[in-house]
Structures are given as structure tokens and as C-alpha cells.
C-alpha positions as a printed Julia matrix, in Angstrom:
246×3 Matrix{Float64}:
   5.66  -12.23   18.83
   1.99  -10.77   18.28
   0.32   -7.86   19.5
  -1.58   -6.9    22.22
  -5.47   -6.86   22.31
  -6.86   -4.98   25.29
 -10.22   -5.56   26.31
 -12.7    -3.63   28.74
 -16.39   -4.65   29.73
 -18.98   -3.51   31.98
 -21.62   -5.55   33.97
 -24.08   -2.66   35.27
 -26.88   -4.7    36.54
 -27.52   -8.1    38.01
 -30.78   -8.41   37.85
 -31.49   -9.13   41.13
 -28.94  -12.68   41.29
 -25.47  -11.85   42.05
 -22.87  -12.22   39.23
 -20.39  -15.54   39.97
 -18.28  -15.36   37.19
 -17.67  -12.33   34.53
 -14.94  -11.85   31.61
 -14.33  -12.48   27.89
 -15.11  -15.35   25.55
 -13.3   -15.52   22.26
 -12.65  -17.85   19.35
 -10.25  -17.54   16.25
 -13.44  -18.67   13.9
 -16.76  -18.73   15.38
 -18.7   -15.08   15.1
 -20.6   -15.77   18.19
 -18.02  -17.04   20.94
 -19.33  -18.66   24.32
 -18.13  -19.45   27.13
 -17.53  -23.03   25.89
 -14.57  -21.3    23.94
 -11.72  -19.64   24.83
 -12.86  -17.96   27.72
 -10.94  -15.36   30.3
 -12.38  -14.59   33.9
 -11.9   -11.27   35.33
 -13.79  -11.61   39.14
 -17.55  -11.59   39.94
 -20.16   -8.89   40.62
 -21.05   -5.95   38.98
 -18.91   -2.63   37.7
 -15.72   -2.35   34.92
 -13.63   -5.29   34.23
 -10.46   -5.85   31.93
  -8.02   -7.63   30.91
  -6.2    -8.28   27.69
  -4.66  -11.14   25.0
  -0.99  -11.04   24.52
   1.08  -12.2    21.64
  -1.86  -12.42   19.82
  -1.5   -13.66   16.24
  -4.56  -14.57   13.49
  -8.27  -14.0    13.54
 -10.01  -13.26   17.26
 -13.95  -12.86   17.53
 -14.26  -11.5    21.22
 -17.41  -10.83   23.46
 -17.42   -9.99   27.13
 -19.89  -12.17   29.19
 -21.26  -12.43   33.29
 -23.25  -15.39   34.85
 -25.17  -15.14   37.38
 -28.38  -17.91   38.7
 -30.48  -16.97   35.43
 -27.46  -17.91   32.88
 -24.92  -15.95   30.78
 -25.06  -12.54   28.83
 -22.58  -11.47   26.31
 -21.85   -8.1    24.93
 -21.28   -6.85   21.67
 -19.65   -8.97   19.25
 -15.52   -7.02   18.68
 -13.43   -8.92   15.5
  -9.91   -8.17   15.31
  -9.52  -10.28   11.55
  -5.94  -10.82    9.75
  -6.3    -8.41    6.45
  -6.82   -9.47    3.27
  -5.7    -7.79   -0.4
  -7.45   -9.08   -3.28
  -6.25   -6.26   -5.75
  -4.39   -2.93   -6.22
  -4.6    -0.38   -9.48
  -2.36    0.94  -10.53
  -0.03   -1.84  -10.8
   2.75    0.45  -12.04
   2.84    2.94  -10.06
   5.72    6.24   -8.96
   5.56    9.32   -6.25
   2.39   11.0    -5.76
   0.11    8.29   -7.84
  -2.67    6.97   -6.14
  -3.09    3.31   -5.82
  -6.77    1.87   -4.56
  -6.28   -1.42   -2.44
  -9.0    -3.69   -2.31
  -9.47   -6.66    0.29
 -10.9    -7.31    3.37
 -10.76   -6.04    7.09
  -8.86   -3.34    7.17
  -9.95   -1.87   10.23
  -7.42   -0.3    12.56
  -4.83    0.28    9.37
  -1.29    1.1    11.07
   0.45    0.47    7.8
   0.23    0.89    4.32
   3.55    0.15    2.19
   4.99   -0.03   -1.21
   8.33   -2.46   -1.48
   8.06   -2.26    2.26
   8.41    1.5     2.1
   5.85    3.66    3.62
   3.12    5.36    2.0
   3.01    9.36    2.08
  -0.33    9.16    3.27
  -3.58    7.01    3.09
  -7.12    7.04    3.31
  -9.13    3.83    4.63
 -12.6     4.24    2.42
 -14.05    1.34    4.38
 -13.33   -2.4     5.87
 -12.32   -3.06    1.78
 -11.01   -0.25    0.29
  -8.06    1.96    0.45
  -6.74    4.84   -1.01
  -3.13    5.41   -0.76
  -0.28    7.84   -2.23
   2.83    6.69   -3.28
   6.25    8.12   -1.71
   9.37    7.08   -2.23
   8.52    3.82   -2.48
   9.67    0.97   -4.33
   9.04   -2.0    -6.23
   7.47   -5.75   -4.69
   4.76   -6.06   -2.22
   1.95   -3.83   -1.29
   1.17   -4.27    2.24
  -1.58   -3.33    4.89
  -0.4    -3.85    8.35
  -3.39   -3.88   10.99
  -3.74   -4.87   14.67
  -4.34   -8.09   13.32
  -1.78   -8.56   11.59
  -0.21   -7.69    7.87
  -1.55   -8.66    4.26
   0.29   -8.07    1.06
   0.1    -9.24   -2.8
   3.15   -9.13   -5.14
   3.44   -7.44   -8.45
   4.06   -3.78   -7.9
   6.59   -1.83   -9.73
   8.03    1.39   -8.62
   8.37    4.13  -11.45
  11.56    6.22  -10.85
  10.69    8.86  -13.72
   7.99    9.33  -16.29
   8.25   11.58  -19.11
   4.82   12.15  -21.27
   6.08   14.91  -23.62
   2.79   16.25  -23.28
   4.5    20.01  -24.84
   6.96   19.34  -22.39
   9.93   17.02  -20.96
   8.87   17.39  -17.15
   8.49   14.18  -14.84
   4.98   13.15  -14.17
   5.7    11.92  -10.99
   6.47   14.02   -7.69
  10.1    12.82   -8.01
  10.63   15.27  -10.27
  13.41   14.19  -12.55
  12.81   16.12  -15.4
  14.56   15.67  -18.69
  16.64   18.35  -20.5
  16.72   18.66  -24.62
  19.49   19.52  -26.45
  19.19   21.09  -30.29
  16.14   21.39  -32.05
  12.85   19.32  -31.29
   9.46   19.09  -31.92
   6.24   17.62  -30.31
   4.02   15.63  -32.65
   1.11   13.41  -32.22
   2.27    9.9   -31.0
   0.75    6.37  -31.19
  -0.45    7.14  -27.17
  -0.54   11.47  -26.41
   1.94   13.1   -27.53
   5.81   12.41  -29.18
   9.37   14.72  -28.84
  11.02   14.23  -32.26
  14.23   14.85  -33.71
  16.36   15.33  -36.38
  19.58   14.53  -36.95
  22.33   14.31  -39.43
  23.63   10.59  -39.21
  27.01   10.9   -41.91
  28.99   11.98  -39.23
  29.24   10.64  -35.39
  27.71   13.82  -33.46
  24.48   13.87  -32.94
  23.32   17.79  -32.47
  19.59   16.78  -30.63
  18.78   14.76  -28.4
  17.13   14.33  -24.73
  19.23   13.39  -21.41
  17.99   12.21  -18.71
  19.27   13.35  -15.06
  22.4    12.07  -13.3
  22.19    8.91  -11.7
  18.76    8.58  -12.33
  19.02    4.49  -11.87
  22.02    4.63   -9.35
  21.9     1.82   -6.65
  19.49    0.24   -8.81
  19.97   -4.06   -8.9
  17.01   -4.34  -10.86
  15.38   -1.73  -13.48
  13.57   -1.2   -16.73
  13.88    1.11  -19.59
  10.56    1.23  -21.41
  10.39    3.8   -24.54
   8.51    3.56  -27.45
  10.01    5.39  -30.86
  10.11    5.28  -34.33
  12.37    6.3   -36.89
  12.76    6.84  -40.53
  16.66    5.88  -41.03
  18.98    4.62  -38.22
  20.95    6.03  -35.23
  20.98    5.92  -31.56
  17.82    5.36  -29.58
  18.71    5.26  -26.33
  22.33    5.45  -24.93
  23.32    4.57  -20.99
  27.05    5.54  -19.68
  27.46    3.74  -16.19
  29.81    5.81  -14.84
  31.69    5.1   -11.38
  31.19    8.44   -9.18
């Protein structure tokens, strides 16, 4: 279906020789369109013109023109070009992180998504950078929808919860889903910041401390990860997950 470009122009003088034919000239790959391109006529003589392109889809390079007995003029050059990403960082990313989007043209940004879910807000830093907050996104594409039209690269992935244990068991993202400890614990230095450890009695089948995790923390979820990284110095339960029906 496309969008709709809408285009304005102004001949103010004629130089003495009357203006015959006035309008716009565009092309879908030539910077410097003329009116042996695509070319739309909007009357003769001097004052405002307009006019527009409809259902327009791709790249448009657009200049307004008038002929009179001398020969043709053209304005300024206006580029309405399809977006571009080349790159995103953070590739793992959850609510409130900032992710920088590289790529090209993105000028006129309507759009910025995460797993086709909006952003919470977004900065355009110039025609190749963006800075954008996650919300409650999710995982797949990035995506940067302009006048032009929308780009987006794969390879995203949403996190739902981060805990750090950094003297604490709080989520690092804004979804705040905060853990919740149970017995005695401890926070040591781990292989990457910090580590919650634990001791427990393993010749019986309680366990006296541990860490939970909220309620239906992965709910709805058809696709997930658990990623932890632990060590221990007998055996026992690492992780344990009770699907429950509600």
C-alpha cells in the first residue's frame, strides 16, 4: 500500500520569460533527477505549487523544477531513502537497557521496535545512529520504521529478569522481578561480579536455603532460556522449575 509523500515548491521569479511548465522530477536512484525522469506537472507561471506521490514504496530522490524560454531550474535536492540497520548492541537486551542502532537513513523515524513491540522511547543521534530504550519488548527483530519505509536485522533476545547479586537479589532490569532468599546466604566473589551462596545439608530431602524466583515469571512463554552459572562442592539441586496450571 505505501505512503504518502507530499511535495510543495515555489517558482518566485521568471526572469523576464514566462514559465510553460513547472512541477517535480524524481527518480528511485539517480541523486540529481531531471525532467527526463519521472516527472509531475503542476501548471505554469510563477507562485506555490503542490502535489504529492501516493502509495509510494522504495527509494525517491525528488526536486521541484519550472521551464521557461531560457531552460529548466530545479530546487533543492529532498531523499526520502528505505532505512538500513547494519548493527545493534546490546544484542541481549531487557526493560530500560539501551540499545544503539546503527545503519543508514533514518530520517523521519516513526518507529523503533523490539520483537515488533514498541520502544519506550528513542533518540535519533543522526541519519546512522540511534539510541533507543527497551520496554516491554520482546525477542526477534529490531526494526526502524521511516516514511520510507521499515528496516530490521534479526538476532535480538528479550531478557525477562536479570539477577547480578551484586549484595543483593533485585532485578536489573525495569521489570522488576526481584528474587526472594530463603535461609541463610552469603555473597562472595564470583568468576564475573559477584556470587549468592549457600549451604545446605544434602542427607535428608529439604533443602533449608535457597533463592525463588517470582510467580509465573516465564508464563505464556513458547520459547525461553535459563542461563545460570554455579558451582558446587558436593551435589544437590541447582535449579528447580514447577509448571504449574493456574
Amino acid at each position: 500500500t505505501g505512503t504518502t509523500i507530499t511535495l510543495t515548491g515555489n517558482a518566485s521569479n521568471d526572469r523576464g520569460s514566462a514559465i510553460t511548465d513547472r512541477g517535480f522530477v524524481w527518480s528511485s536512484s539517480s541523486a540529481s533527477p531531471t525532467i527526463s525522469d519521472n516527472k509531475i506537472t503542476t501548471g505554469t507561471g510563477t507562485g506555490d505549487f503542490t502535489s504529492s506521490i501516493t502509495s509510494a514504496s522504495g527509494n525517491y530522490y525528488i526536486k521541484s523544477f519550472a521551464t521557461n524560454s531560457y531552460g529548466t531550474s530545479y530546487g533543492p535536492l529532498n531523499k526520502f531513502i528505505v532505512p538500513s540497520i547494519t548493527d545493534f548492541s546490546s544484542k541481549t537486551a531487557g526493560k530500560g537497557d539501551i540499545i544503539t542502532i546503527t545503519g543508514t537513513d533514518f530520517t523521519d523515524v516513526s518507529t523503533v521496535t523490539f520483537g515488533n513491540i514498541s520502544a519506550s522511547i528513542y533518540t535519533v543521534t543522526s541519519e546512522t545512529s540511534i539510541q533507543a530504550k527497551v520496554g516491554n519488548g520482546s525477542s526477534g527483530e529490531v526494526g526502524v520504521t521511516t516514511v520510507s519505509g521499515t528496516a530490521t536485522k534479526t538476532g535480538f533476545i528479550y531478557k525477562i529478569v536479570e539477577l547480578k547479586f551484586e549484595d543483593n537479589v533485585f532485578d536489573s532490569t525495569d521489570n522488576n522481578k526481584d528474587g526472594a532468599i530463603q535461609g541463610d546466604f552469603s555473597y562472595e566473589a564470583g568468576a564475573s561480579g559477584k556470587a549468592i551462596c549457600f549451604e545446605n545439608n544434602y542427607s535428608n530431602t529439604s533443602v533449608s536455603n535457597y533463592l525463588t524466583l517470582p510467580n509465573n515469571l516465564i508464563k505464556g512463554q513458547t520459547d525461553f532460556t535459563i542461563s545460570l552459572r554455579f558451582k558446587t562442592d558436593t551435589y544437590g539441586a541447582i535449579l528447580g522449575y514447577n509448571n504449574t496450571a493456574a
